[in-house]
């Protein structure tokens, strides 16, 4: 099967007009497709409103029980069901967490050296490609949030870029043709951050470290590029970083 | 197909030990089964913590945009995914809102004489039994929250007892054998509220009004009994009101 996987970030989701425009563009993608969405700022906003303390260690957020609860509410509840309700796809949109049909099981990150709390790391062998491909065979469009589970009753918060990559890898390993698209507010990886026309059309994995050291690739882009690299290593057929408006086009930065 | 439908209230969900015990009992039900869960007090608690005003008209709660957002977060997000993660059923639990696969579409309640806000009323002809039965055929155990949608992008809050009843009715109309169970913290409809042994074993629909007028049936029980009545009228094969501990047993009050 030929499968297109699209990861969309939080910023689009927070603007209803942008979301409508994105979903219309997403519908233009032909054939089997999977949407994975990130979070946005609601968790932080509600967390502050409730007076919860954001726990940080070494500048990284810790997912304690309360944060996990809020993340599950916002990602699996509000954002996921709003996308499902607004996505046409002939009434075949299906909102999913990793716990549903046990499709994305993860492992709680070890508590040493840093205990990040209820965070799950994904593995290709823990993706239930049988159930996922059966849904696609039935013309369903799965819409994933990045809440996963450990298979023993515990929900876990997972990085949405990683969920998109691991699903792409697992499906590729299962023998399907997979196109992975990371969509955000830029046209691609830019050589000049102020100029949307300056995107790199083709970025070989081997050049990433060099471009990072020369300051062209910013540190914040590195985790996405790592996910792209793993995807290609495991047989994903194409990986793009692109503007969400171009989700159905072969435009943007192709990692190769 | 022989299908058991179980509605569970909010109180069980809020106590982790009770929830675990209920889910273990639910797993004992043989064959195809569907779980529908209510809400609990989280929406009110978070709403107060955020300083939102509960809007009431004639003693009834109004679902404004903020309340709908919170309800979607709590019901479709936190409660639904926790149940899915904790329910074994061989990894075949699937959390759903009515928007997912367009299974429970509802109509926004008319704004006259009272505008209840984002509330949806269900109809048997708006239940997508084809998709639902296809899931059951595939050994999936659907877990529904009572968030539905209007089919045009708008989520709606719906009464969970009504969702359970409408799904039961629609499946019965489609020709299946359906058993509907309303589970709560009592053994059934009690003649003496203090005595759990006083439950009515068999309650004919024709007796409900009489028992209500004589004060034996409390007003709060009436909407559930109305839902039971509609279910029987549309061909649902059995309707029980029972304790959640007895979910897999033919115990409690059978409405007939």
Short mmCIF file of C-alpha atoms in Angstrom, two decimals:
data_model
loop_
_atom_site.label_atom_id
_atom_site.label_comp_id
_atom_site.label_asym_id
_atom_site.label_seq_id
_atom_site.Cartn_x
_atom_site.Cartn_y
_atom_site.Cartn_z
CA UNK A 1 0.00 0.00 0.00
CA UNK A 2 1.08 3.60 -0.63
CA UNK A 3 0.68 5.59 2.60
CA UNK A 4 1.19 9.30 3.31
CA UNK A 5 1.92 10.30 6.89
CA UNK A 6 1.56 13.92 7.96
CA UNK A 7 2.71 15.45 11.22
CA UNK A 8 1.24 18.84 12.03
CA UNK A 9 2.40 21.13 14.82
CA UNK A 10 0.51 22.99 17.48
CA UNK A 11 0.43 26.47 15.93
CA UNK A 12 -1.92 25.55 13.08
CA UNK A 13 -4.31 23.87 15.48
CA UNK A 14 -4.73 27.00 17.58
CA UNK A 15 -5.97 29.12 14.69
CA UNK A 16 -9.40 27.90 13.45
CA UNK A 17 -8.97 29.46 9.99
CA UNK A 18 -5.53 27.92 9.52
CA UNK A 19 -6.82 24.58 10.76
CA UNK A 20 -9.72 24.62 8.27
CA UNK A 21 -7.33 25.54 5.46
CA UNK A 22 -4.88 22.83 6.48
CA UNK A 23 -7.58 20.14 6.72
CA UNK A 24 -8.88 21.06 3.26
CA UNK A 25 -5.35 20.73 1.88
CA UNK A 26 -4.85 17.44 3.75
CA UNK A 27 -7.99 16.03 2.13
CA UNK A 28 -6.39 16.58 -1.29
CA UNK A 29 -3.82 13.89 -0.56
CA UNK A 30 -4.76 10.85 -2.63
CA UNK A 31 -4.96 7.39 -1.15
CA UNK A 32 -4.24 6.13 2.36
CA UNK A 33 -3.20 8.82 4.81
CA UNK A 34 -2.50 9.24 8.51
CA UNK A 35 -2.48 12.51 10.46
CA UNK A 36 -0.46 13.01 13.65
CA UNK A 37 -0.97 16.22 15.56
CA UNK A 38 1.04 18.02 18.19
CA UNK A 39 -0.17 19.98 21.11
CA UNK A 40 -0.14 23.74 21.11
CA UNK A 41 -0.14 25.93 24.16
CA UNK A 42 -3.38 24.85 25.86
CA UNK A 43 -1.67 22.54 28.34
CA UNK A 44 0.60 25.34 29.55
CA UNK A 45 -2.27 27.83 29.59
CA UNK A 46 -4.61 25.61 31.62
CA UNK A 47 -1.75 24.50 33.81
CA UNK A 48 -0.95 28.13 34.72
CA UNK A 49 -4.64 28.95 35.15
CA UNK A 50 -4.93 26.05 37.61
CA UNK A 51 -1.81 27.26 39.38
CA UNK A 52 0.15 24.09 38.67
CA UNK A 53 3.92 24.40 38.72
CA UNK A 54 5.78 23.42 35.57
CA UNK A 55 8.56 21.13 36.76
CA UNK A 56 11.80 21.47 34.86
CA UNK A 57 15.09 19.57 35.17
CA UNK A 58 18.07 20.78 33.16
CA UNK A 59 15.74 23.00 31.15
CA UNK A 60 13.48 20.09 30.18
CA UNK A 61 9.88 19.68 31.22
CA UNK A 62 8.92 16.83 33.55
CA UNK A 63 5.59 15.09 32.89
CA UNK A 64 4.18 14.52 36.37
CA UNK A 65 0.77 12.93 36.96
CA UNK A 66 -1.09 16.24 36.73
CA UNK A 67 0.69 17.26 33.52
CA UNK A 68 -0.04 13.88 31.98
CA UNK A 69 -3.71 14.25 32.89
CA UNK A 70 -3.85 17.71 31.30
CA UNK A 71 -1.95 16.53 28.21
CA UNK A 72 -4.36 13.61 27.80
CA UNK A 73 -7.32 15.95 28.18
CA UNK A 74 -6.05 18.49 25.67
CA UNK A 75 -4.33 16.28 23.08
CA UNK A 76 -6.53 13.14 23.10
CA UNK A 77 -9.69 15.05 23.97
CA UNK A 78 -10.12 18.59 22.77
CA UNK A 79 -7.64 18.82 19.89
CA UNK A 80 -8.11 15.29 18.59
CA UNK A 81 -11.91 15.31 18.54
CA UNK A 82 -12.09 18.78 17.04
CA UNK A 83 -9.90 17.67 14.16
CA UNK A 84 -11.96 14.51 13.72
CA UNK A 85 -15.23 16.48 13.71
CA UNK A 86 -13.86 18.98 11.18
CA UNK A 87 -12.12 16.52 8.88
CA UNK A 88 -14.45 15.35 6.14
CA UNK A 89 -12.89 12.25 4.56
CA UNK A 90 -16.40 10.84 4.00
CA UNK A 91 -17.02 10.42 7.71
CA UNK A 92 -14.06 8.04 7.98
CA UNK A 93 -11.86 10.05 10.36
CA UNK A 94 -10.92 8.10 13.48
CA UNK A 95 -9.20 9.81 16.41
CA UNK A 96 -6.67 7.64 18.18
CA UNK A 97 -4.23 7.64 21.04
CA UNK A 98 -1.53 5.01 21.06
CA UNK A 99 -3.61 3.05 23.59
CA UNK A 100 -6.52 2.60 21.16
CA UNK A 101 -6.27 -0.84 19.57
CA UNK A 102 -2.82 -0.90 21.17
CA UNK A 103 -1.43 0.72 18.03
CA UNK A 104 1.44 2.70 19.58
CA UNK A 105 2.80 1.08 22.71
CA UNK A 106 5.85 2.78 24.22
CA UNK A 107 8.31 2.20 27.05
CA UNK A 108 8.40 4.56 30.00
CA UNK A 109 11.71 6.36 29.83
CA UNK A 110 14.16 5.05 32.47
CA UNK A 111 14.27 7.27 35.56
CA UNK A 112 18.08 7.48 35.45
CA UNK A 113 19.90 9.80 34.95
CA UNK A 114 16.86 12.11 34.83
CA UNK A 115 13.32 11.09 35.76
CA UNK A 116 11.17 12.72 33.10
CA UNK A 117 8.02 11.24 34.62
CA UNK A 118 5.27 9.78 32.45
CA UNK A 119 7.11 9.95 29.15
CA UNK A 120 7.10 7.06 26.69
CA UNK A 121 9.76 6.29 24.11
CA UNK A 122 8.52 4.55 20.95
CA UNK A 123 9.98 1.51 19.20
CA UNK A 124 9.11 0.19 15.74
CA UNK A 125 8.45 -3.31 17.12
CA UNK A 126 5.82 -1.90 19.49
CA UNK A 127 3.73 -0.41 16.67
CA UNK A 128 0.74 -2.61 15.83
CA UNK A 129 0.95 -2.27 12.05
CA UNK A 130 -1.60 -5.06 11.53
CA UNK A 131 -4.40 -3.05 13.16
CA UNK A 132 -3.24 0.20 11.59
CA UNK A 133 -3.05 -1.17 8.04
CA UNK A 134 -6.44 -2.89 8.52
CA UNK A 135 -7.94 0.55 9.25
CA UNK A 136 -6.32 2.00 6.12
CA UNK A 137 -7.58 -0.96 4.09
CA UNK A 138 -11.05 -0.02 5.31
CA UNK A 139 -10.56 3.58 3.98
CA UNK A 140 -10.29 4.99 7.51
CA UNK A 141 -8.15 8.10 8.05
CA UNK A 142 -6.49 7.69 11.47
CA UNK A 143 -5.83 10.92 13.40
CA UNK A 144 -3.28 10.36 16.13
CA UNK A 145 -2.41 12.43 19.15
CA UNK A 146 0.91 11.66 20.81
CA UNK A 147 -0.48 10.13 23.98
CA UNK A 148 0.64 6.50 24.10
CA UNK A 149 0.60 3.73 26.70
CA UNK A 150 2.85 1.08 28.20
CA UNK A 151 0.43 -1.79 27.54
CA UNK A 152 -0.13 -2.20 31.28
CA UNK A 153 -2.71 0.48 31.90
CA UNK A 154 -0.44 3.51 32.08
CA UNK A 155 -0.80 6.37 29.59
CA UNK A 156 2.43 8.09 28.59
CA UNK A 157 3.24 11.40 26.92
CA UNK A 158 5.32 11.04 23.78
CA UNK A 159 6.94 13.41 21.34
CA UNK A 160 4.63 13.84 18.33
CA UNK A 161 7.52 14.05 15.82
CA UNK A 162 8.79 10.73 17.15
CA UNK A 163 5.35 9.12 16.96
CA UNK A 164 5.06 10.18 13.30
CA UNK A 165 8.51 8.80 12.54
CA UNK A 166 8.03 5.50 14.38
CA UNK A 167 4.70 4.84 12.67
CA UNK A 168 6.30 5.62 9.29
CA UNK A 169 9.22 3.30 10.06
CA UNK A 170 7.04 0.43 11.29
CA UNK A 171 4.81 0.60 8.21
CA UNK A 172 7.84 0.75 5.92
CA UNK A 173 9.38 -2.26 7.68
CA UNK A 174 6.06 -4.06 7.12
CA UNK A 175 6.65 -3.63 3.39
CA UNK A 176 4.56 -0.60 2.46
CA UNK A 177 5.54 2.52 0.53
CA UNK A 178 5.60 5.42 2.98
CA UNK A 179 5.85 9.20 2.55
CA UNK A 180 6.51 11.16 5.74
CA UNK A 181 5.79 14.90 5.91
CA UNK A 182 6.65 17.21 8.78
CA UNK A 183 4.48 20.29 8.36
CA UNK A 184 5.00 23.62 10.10
CA UNK A 185 4.93 27.39 9.46
CA UNK A 186 7.99 27.58 7.22
CA UNK A 187 8.53 26.44 3.65
CA UNK A 188 11.27 24.03 4.76
CA UNK A 189 14.74 24.16 6.25
CA UNK A 190 15.74 27.76 5.48
CA UNK A 191 19.26 29.01 4.87
CA UNK A 192 18.01 32.49 5.74
CA UNK A 193 15.36 32.37 8.47
CA UNK A 194 13.89 35.68 7.23
CA UNK A 195 13.42 34.44 3.68
CA UNK A 196 10.81 31.77 2.92
CA UNK A 197 12.27 31.30 -0.56
CA UNK A 198 15.60 30.21 0.87
CA UNK A 199 14.56 26.68 1.72
CA UNK A 200 16.98 23.86 0.94
CA UNK A 201 15.33 21.68 -1.69
CA UNK A 202 17.33 18.58 -1.00
CA UNK A 203 19.17 17.97 2.27
CA UNK A 204 21.37 14.85 2.48
CA UNK A 205 21.48 13.32 5.95
CA UNK A 206 25.28 13.40 5.72
CA UNK A 207 25.23 17.22 5.52
CA UNK A 208 23.09 17.83 8.61
CA UNK A 209 25.89 17.96 11.17
CA UNK A 210 28.04 20.23 8.97
CA UNK A 211 25.13 22.64 8.38
CA UNK A 212 24.39 22.63 12.10
CA UNK A 213 27.99 23.50 12.98
CA UNK A 214 28.05 26.30 10.44
CA UNK A 215 24.90 27.72 12.09
CA UNK A 216 22.60 27.23 9.10
CA UNK A 217 20.51 24.57 10.85
CA UNK A 218 19.25 25.68 14.23
CA UNK A 219 19.41 23.38 17.24
CA UNK A 220 15.60 23.31 17.51
CA UNK A 221 15.39 21.66 14.09
CA UNK A 222 17.76 18.82 15.01
CA UNK A 223 15.28 16.43 16.71
CA UNK A 224 13.02 16.61 13.62
CA UNK A 225 16.01 15.89 11.38
CA UNK A 226 17.03 12.98 13.61
CA UNK A 227 13.53 11.56 13.22
CA UNK A 228 13.82 12.05 9.47
CA UNK A 229 17.16 10.24 9.47
CA UNK A 230 15.81 7.21 11.36
CA UNK A 231 12.82 7.10 9.02
CA UNK A 232 15.06 6.95 5.93
CA UNK A 233 17.34 4.37 7.58
CA UNK A 234 14.31 2.12 8.11
CA UNK A 235 13.07 2.31 4.55
CA UNK A 236 10.64 5.24 4.53
CA UNK A 237 10.51 6.28 0.88
CA UNK A 238 10.47 10.05 1.23
CA UNK A 239 10.72 12.56 4.05
CA UNK A 240 9.80 16.23 3.63
CA UNK A 241 9.87 19.21 5.95
CA UNK A 242 7.39 21.67 4.50
CA UNK A 243 4.78 24.36 5.02
CA UNK A 244 1.38 22.99 6.03
CA UNK A 245 -0.16 24.80 3.07
CA UNK A 246 1.88 22.54 0.81
CA UNK A 247 0.93 19.32 2.58
CA UNK A 248 -0.38 17.71 -0.64
CA UNK A 249 2.55 18.95 -2.80
CA UNK A 250 6.09 17.68 -3.20
CA UNK A 251 7.48 21.01 -2.05
CA UNK A 252 9.79 21.96 0.76
CA UNK A 253 12.98 20.38 2.02
CA UNK A 254 13.39 16.76 1.11
CA UNK A 255 15.71 14.91 3.48
CA UNK A 256 17.57 12.29 1.51
CA UNK B 1 -25.00 -10.81 16.26
CA UNK B 2 -25.55 -10.90 20.03
CA UNK B 3 -24.37 -7.59 21.51
CA UNK B 4 -24.16 -6.43 25.14
CA UNK B 5 -24.19 -2.69 25.77
CA UNK B 6 -23.09 -1.32 29.12
CA UNK B 7 -23.49 2.23 30.38
CA UNK B 8 -21.38 3.13 33.42
CA UNK B 9 -21.75 6.29 35.48
CA UNK B 10 -19.22 8.78 36.70
CA UNK B 11 -18.80 7.60 40.29
CA UNK B 12 -17.06 4.32 39.40
CA UNK B 13 -14.66 6.11 37.10
CA UNK B 14 -13.43 8.43 39.83
CA UNK B 15 -12.30 5.62 42.12
CA UNK B 16 -9.33 3.74 40.59
CA UNK B 17 -9.98 0.55 42.61
CA UNK B 18 -13.66 0.48 41.65
CA UNK B 19 -12.77 1.15 38.03
CA UNK B 20 -10.29 -1.74 37.97
CA UNK B 21 -12.87 -4.04 39.57
CA UNK B 22 -15.57 -2.92 37.13
CA UNK B 23 -13.34 -3.37 34.07
CA UNK B 24 -12.41 -6.90 35.23
CA UNK B 25 -16.13 -7.71 35.60
CA UNK B 26 -16.88 -6.14 32.20
CA UNK B 27 -14.26 -8.38 30.57
CA UNK B 28 -16.22 -11.43 31.77
CA UNK B 29 -19.08 -10.56 29.40
CA UNK B 30 -18.94 -13.05 26.56
CA UNK B 31 -19.13 -11.99 22.93
CA UNK B 32 -19.52 -8.57 21.36
CA UNK B 33 -19.73 -5.70 23.83
CA UNK B 34 -19.82 -1.91 23.89
CA UNK B 35 -19.03 0.34 26.85
CA UNK B 36 -20.46 3.84 27.23
CA UNK B 37 -19.16 5.97 30.07
CA UNK B 38 -20.43 9.06 31.81
CA UNK B 39 -18.54 11.96 33.19
CA UNK B 40 -17.94 12.32 36.86
CA UNK B 41 -17.13 15.53 38.64
CA UNK B 42 -13.90 16.55 36.90
CA UNK B 43 -15.60 19.05 34.58
CA UNK B 44 -17.18 20.89 37.50
CA UNK B 45 -13.97 20.72 39.52
CA UNK B 46 -11.76 22.08 36.74
CA UNK B 47 -14.41 24.59 35.80
CA UNK B 48 -14.46 25.99 39.35
CA UNK B 49 -10.67 25.89 39.57
CA UNK B 50 -10.50 27.97 36.38
CA UNK B 51 -13.09 30.35 37.79
CA UNK B 52 -15.63 29.65 35.06
CA UNK B 53 -19.26 30.31 35.91
CA UNK B 54 -21.68 27.42 35.60
CA UNK B 55 -24.60 28.81 33.61
CA UNK B 56 -27.99 27.48 34.66
CA UNK B 57 -31.46 28.14 33.23
CA UNK B 58 -34.48 26.73 35.09
CA UNK B 59 -32.12 24.62 37.16
CA UNK B 60 -30.51 23.02 34.11
CA UNK B 61 -26.92 23.42 33.06
CA UNK B 62 -26.11 25.29 29.85
CA UNK B 63 -23.25 23.94 27.72
CA UNK B 64 -21.47 27.06 26.54
CA UNK B 65 -18.31 26.92 24.40
CA UNK B 66 -15.97 26.73 27.41
CA UNK B 67 -18.01 23.97 29.07
CA UNK B 68 -18.07 21.99 25.83
CA UNK B 69 -14.31 22.35 25.56
CA UNK B 70 -13.83 21.11 29.14
CA UNK B 71 -16.33 18.27 28.65
CA UNK B 72 -14.51 17.17 25.48
CA UNK B 73 -11.19 17.30 27.30
CA UNK B 74 -12.37 15.31 30.29
CA UNK B 75 -14.79 12.82 28.69
CA UNK B 76 -13.16 12.17 25.30
CA UNK B 77 -9.63 12.71 26.61
CA UNK B 78 -8.81 11.81 30.16
CA UNK B 79 -11.61 9.41 31.11
CA UNK B 80 -11.92 7.69 27.75
CA UNK B 81 -8.21 7.04 27.22
CA UNK B 82 -7.68 5.89 30.79
CA UNK B 83 -10.41 3.30 30.38
CA UNK B 84 -8.97 2.21 27.03
CA UNK B 85 -5.47 1.88 28.50
CA UNK B 86 -6.74 -0.13 31.46
CA UNK B 87 -9.19 -2.36 29.59
CA UNK B 88 -7.48 -5.56 28.45
CA UNK B 89 -9.76 -7.19 25.83
CA UNK B 90 -6.64 -8.43 24.02
CA UNK B 91 -5.57 -4.93 23.05
CA UNK B 92 -8.80 -4.43 21.10
CA UNK B 93 -10.29 -1.54 23.09
CA UNK B 94 -11.07 1.50 20.92
CA UNK B 95 -12.05 4.81 22.48
CA UNK B 96 -14.62 6.74 20.49
CA UNK B 97 -16.59 9.94 20.50
CA UNK B 98 -19.65 10.12 18.30
CA UNK B 99 -17.56 12.08 15.76
CA UNK B 100 -15.16 9.19 15.20
CA UNK B 101 -16.18 7.31 12.06
CA UNK B 102 -19.33 9.44 12.31
CA UNK B 103 -20.88 6.73 14.49
CA UNK B 104 -23.12 8.94 16.63
CA UNK B 105 -24.26 12.05 14.86
CA UNK B 106 -26.76 14.20 16.78
CA UNK B 107 -28.82 17.33 16.20
CA UNK B 108 -28.12 20.48 18.15
CA UNK B 109 -31.08 21.04 20.43
CA UNK B 110 -33.31 23.89 19.16
CA UNK B 111 -32.59 27.16 20.97
CA UNK B 112 -36.30 27.68 21.74
CA UNK B 113 -37.78 27.72 24.34
CA UNK B 114 -34.45 27.37 26.17
CA UNK B 115 -31.03 27.61 24.57
CA UNK B 116 -29.04 24.80 26.19
CA UNK B 117 -26.00 25.62 24.09
CA UNK B 118 -23.85 22.91 22.52
CA UNK B 119 -26.11 19.98 23.37
CA UNK B 120 -26.92 17.27 20.84
CA UNK B 121 -30.02 15.09 20.80
CA UNK B 122 -29.55 11.61 19.30
CA UNK B 123 -31.73 9.81 16.76
CA UNK B 124 -31.59 6.14 15.76
CA UNK B 125 -31.31 7.01 12.07
CA UNK B 126 -28.17 9.07 12.77
CA UNK B 127 -26.28 6.12 14.28
CA UNK B 128 -23.85 4.58 11.81
CA UNK B 129 -24.55 0.93 12.64
CA UNK B 130 -22.58 -0.27 9.62
CA UNK B 131 -19.30 1.09 10.98
CA UNK B 132 -20.12 0.06 14.53
CA UNK B 133 -21.04 -3.53 13.66
CA UNK B 134 -17.94 -3.77 11.42
CA UNK B 135 -15.83 -2.95 14.49
CA UNK B 136 -17.61 -5.63 16.54
CA UNK B 137 -17.15 -8.14 13.71
CA UNK B 138 -13.44 -7.39 13.97
CA UNK B 139 -13.51 -8.24 17.74
CA UNK B 140 -13.04 -4.59 18.72
CA UNK B 141 -14.56 -3.39 22.00
CA UNK B 142 -15.75 0.20 21.42
CA UNK B 143 -15.57 2.52 24.44
CA UNK B 144 -17.78 5.57 23.91
CA UNK B 145 -17.87 8.88 25.69
CA UNK B 146 -21.00 10.97 25.23
CA UNK B 147 -19.41 13.70 23.10
CA UNK B 148 -21.08 13.61 19.69
CA UNK B 149 -21.12 15.88 16.64
CA UNK B 150 -23.52 17.44 14.16
CA UNK B 151 -21.72 16.13 11.07
CA UNK B 152 -20.71 19.66 10.12
CA UNK B 153 -17.66 20.12 12.31
CA UNK B 154 -19.37 20.98 15.59
CA UNK B 155 -18.90 18.78 18.65
CA UNK B 156 -21.92 18.49 20.95
CA UNK B 157 -22.41 17.31 24.53
CA UNK B 158 -24.96 14.53 24.86
CA UNK B 159 -26.51 12.63 27.74
CA UNK B 160 -24.62 9.36 28.20
CA UNK B 161 -27.76 7.38 29.15
CA UNK B 162 -29.36 8.55 25.90
CA UNK B 163 -26.28 7.63 23.85
CA UNK B 164 -26.36 4.11 25.30
CA UNK B 165 -30.05 3.78 24.55
CA UNK B 166 -29.86 5.17 21.01
CA UNK B 167 -26.96 2.88 20.09
CA UNK B 168 -28.89 -0.10 21.50
CA UNK B 169 -32.00 0.89 19.56
CA UNK B 170 -30.17 1.45 16.28
CA UNK B 171 -28.40 -1.90 16.51
CA UNK B 172 -31.66 -3.66 17.38
CA UNK B 173 -33.40 -1.99 14.43
CA UNK B 174 -30.53 -3.25 12.25
CA UNK B 175 -31.57 -6.76 13.24
CA UNK B 176 -29.18 -7.72 16.02
CA UNK B 177 -29.89 -9.15 19.47
CA UNK B 178 -29.13 -6.42 22.01
CA UNK B 179 -28.83 -6.42 25.81
CA UNK B 180 -28.69 -3.00 27.42
CA UNK B 181 -27.35 -2.55 30.97
CA UNK B 182 -27.40 0.65 33.00
CA UNK B 183 -24.84 0.18 35.78
CA UNK B 184 -24.55 2.31 38.90
CA UNK B 185 -23.95 2.05 42.65
CA UNK B 186 -27.23 0.37 43.60
CA UNK B 187 -28.46 -3.16 42.99
CA UNK B 188 -31.38 -1.89 40.90
CA UNK B 189 -34.53 0.17 41.35
CA UNK B 190 -35.00 -0.04 45.11
CA UNK B 191 -38.33 0.05 46.94
CA UNK B 192 -36.39 1.03 50.06
CA UNK B 193 -33.45 3.28 49.21
CA UNK B 194 -31.65 2.17 52.39
CA UNK B 195 -31.90 -1.53 51.57
CA UNK B 196 -29.90 -2.96 48.66
CA UNK B 197 -31.90 -6.20 48.85
CA UNK B 198 -35.15 -4.35 48.09
CA UNK B 199 -34.56 -4.05 44.35
CA UNK B 200 -37.51 -4.72 42.05
CA UNK B 201 -36.64 -7.80 39.99
CA UNK B 202 -39.01 -7.10 37.15
CA UNK B 203 -40.42 -3.67 36.40
CA UNK B 204 -43.05 -3.40 33.65
CA UNK B 205 -42.90 -0.14 31.73
CA UNK B 206 -46.65 0.28 32.39
CA UNK B 207 -45.97 0.46 36.16
CA UNK B 208 -43.34 3.21 36.06
CA UNK B 209 -45.69 6.19 36.28
CA UNK B 210 -47.71 4.59 39.10
CA UNK B 211 -44.58 3.80 41.12
CA UNK B 212 -43.31 7.33 40.53
CA UNK B 213 -46.55 8.87 41.80
CA UNK B 214 -46.50 6.67 44.88
CA UNK B 215 -42.98 7.94 45.58
CA UNK B 216 -41.24 4.57 45.14
CA UNK B 217 -39.39 5.66 42.02
CA UNK B 218 -37.47 8.90 42.47
CA UNK B 219 -37.59 11.64 39.87
CA UNK B 220 -33.86 11.29 39.21
CA UNK B 221 -34.41 7.73 37.99
CA UNK B 222 -37.06 8.72 35.43
CA UNK B 223 -34.80 9.75 32.51
CA UNK B 224 -33.00 6.37 32.73
CA UNK B 225 -36.36 4.59 32.74
CA UNK B 226 -37.52 6.63 29.75
CA UNK B 227 -34.39 5.55 27.90
CA UNK B 228 -35.14 1.95 28.90
CA UNK B 229 -38.70 2.32 27.61
CA UNK B 230 -37.60 3.65 24.21
CA UNK B 231 -35.06 0.84 23.95
CA UNK B 232 -37.70 -1.83 24.53
CA UNK B 233 -40.09 -0.12 22.12
CA UNK B 234 -37.44 -0.31 19.40
CA UNK B 235 -36.73 -3.99 19.88
CA UNK B 236 -33.86 -4.10 22.38
CA UNK B 237 -34.08 -7.61 23.83
CA UNK B 238 -33.39 -6.89 27.49
CA UNK B 239 -32.81 -3.82 29.64
CA UNK B 240 -31.38 -4.01 33.14
CA UNK B 241 -30.62 -1.42 35.79
CA UNK B 242 -28.01 -2.99 38.03
CA UNK B 243 -24.94 -2.62 40.22
CA UNK B 244 -21.71 -2.33 38.25
CA UNK B 245 -20.32 -5.31 40.21
CA UNK B 246 -23.03 -7.43 38.56
CA UNK B 247 -22.36 -6.16 35.03
CA UNK B 248 -21.82 -9.70 33.67
CA UNK B 249 -24.76 -11.23 35.57
CA UNK B 250 -28.50 -11.18 34.89
CA UNK B 251 -29.14 -9.49 38.21
CA UNK B 252 -30.84 -6.26 39.13
CA UNK B 253 -34.03 -4.66 37.91
CA UNK B 254 -35.16 -5.85 34.51
CA UNK B 255 -37.37 -3.33 32.76
CA UNK B 256 -39.90 -5.24 30.72
#
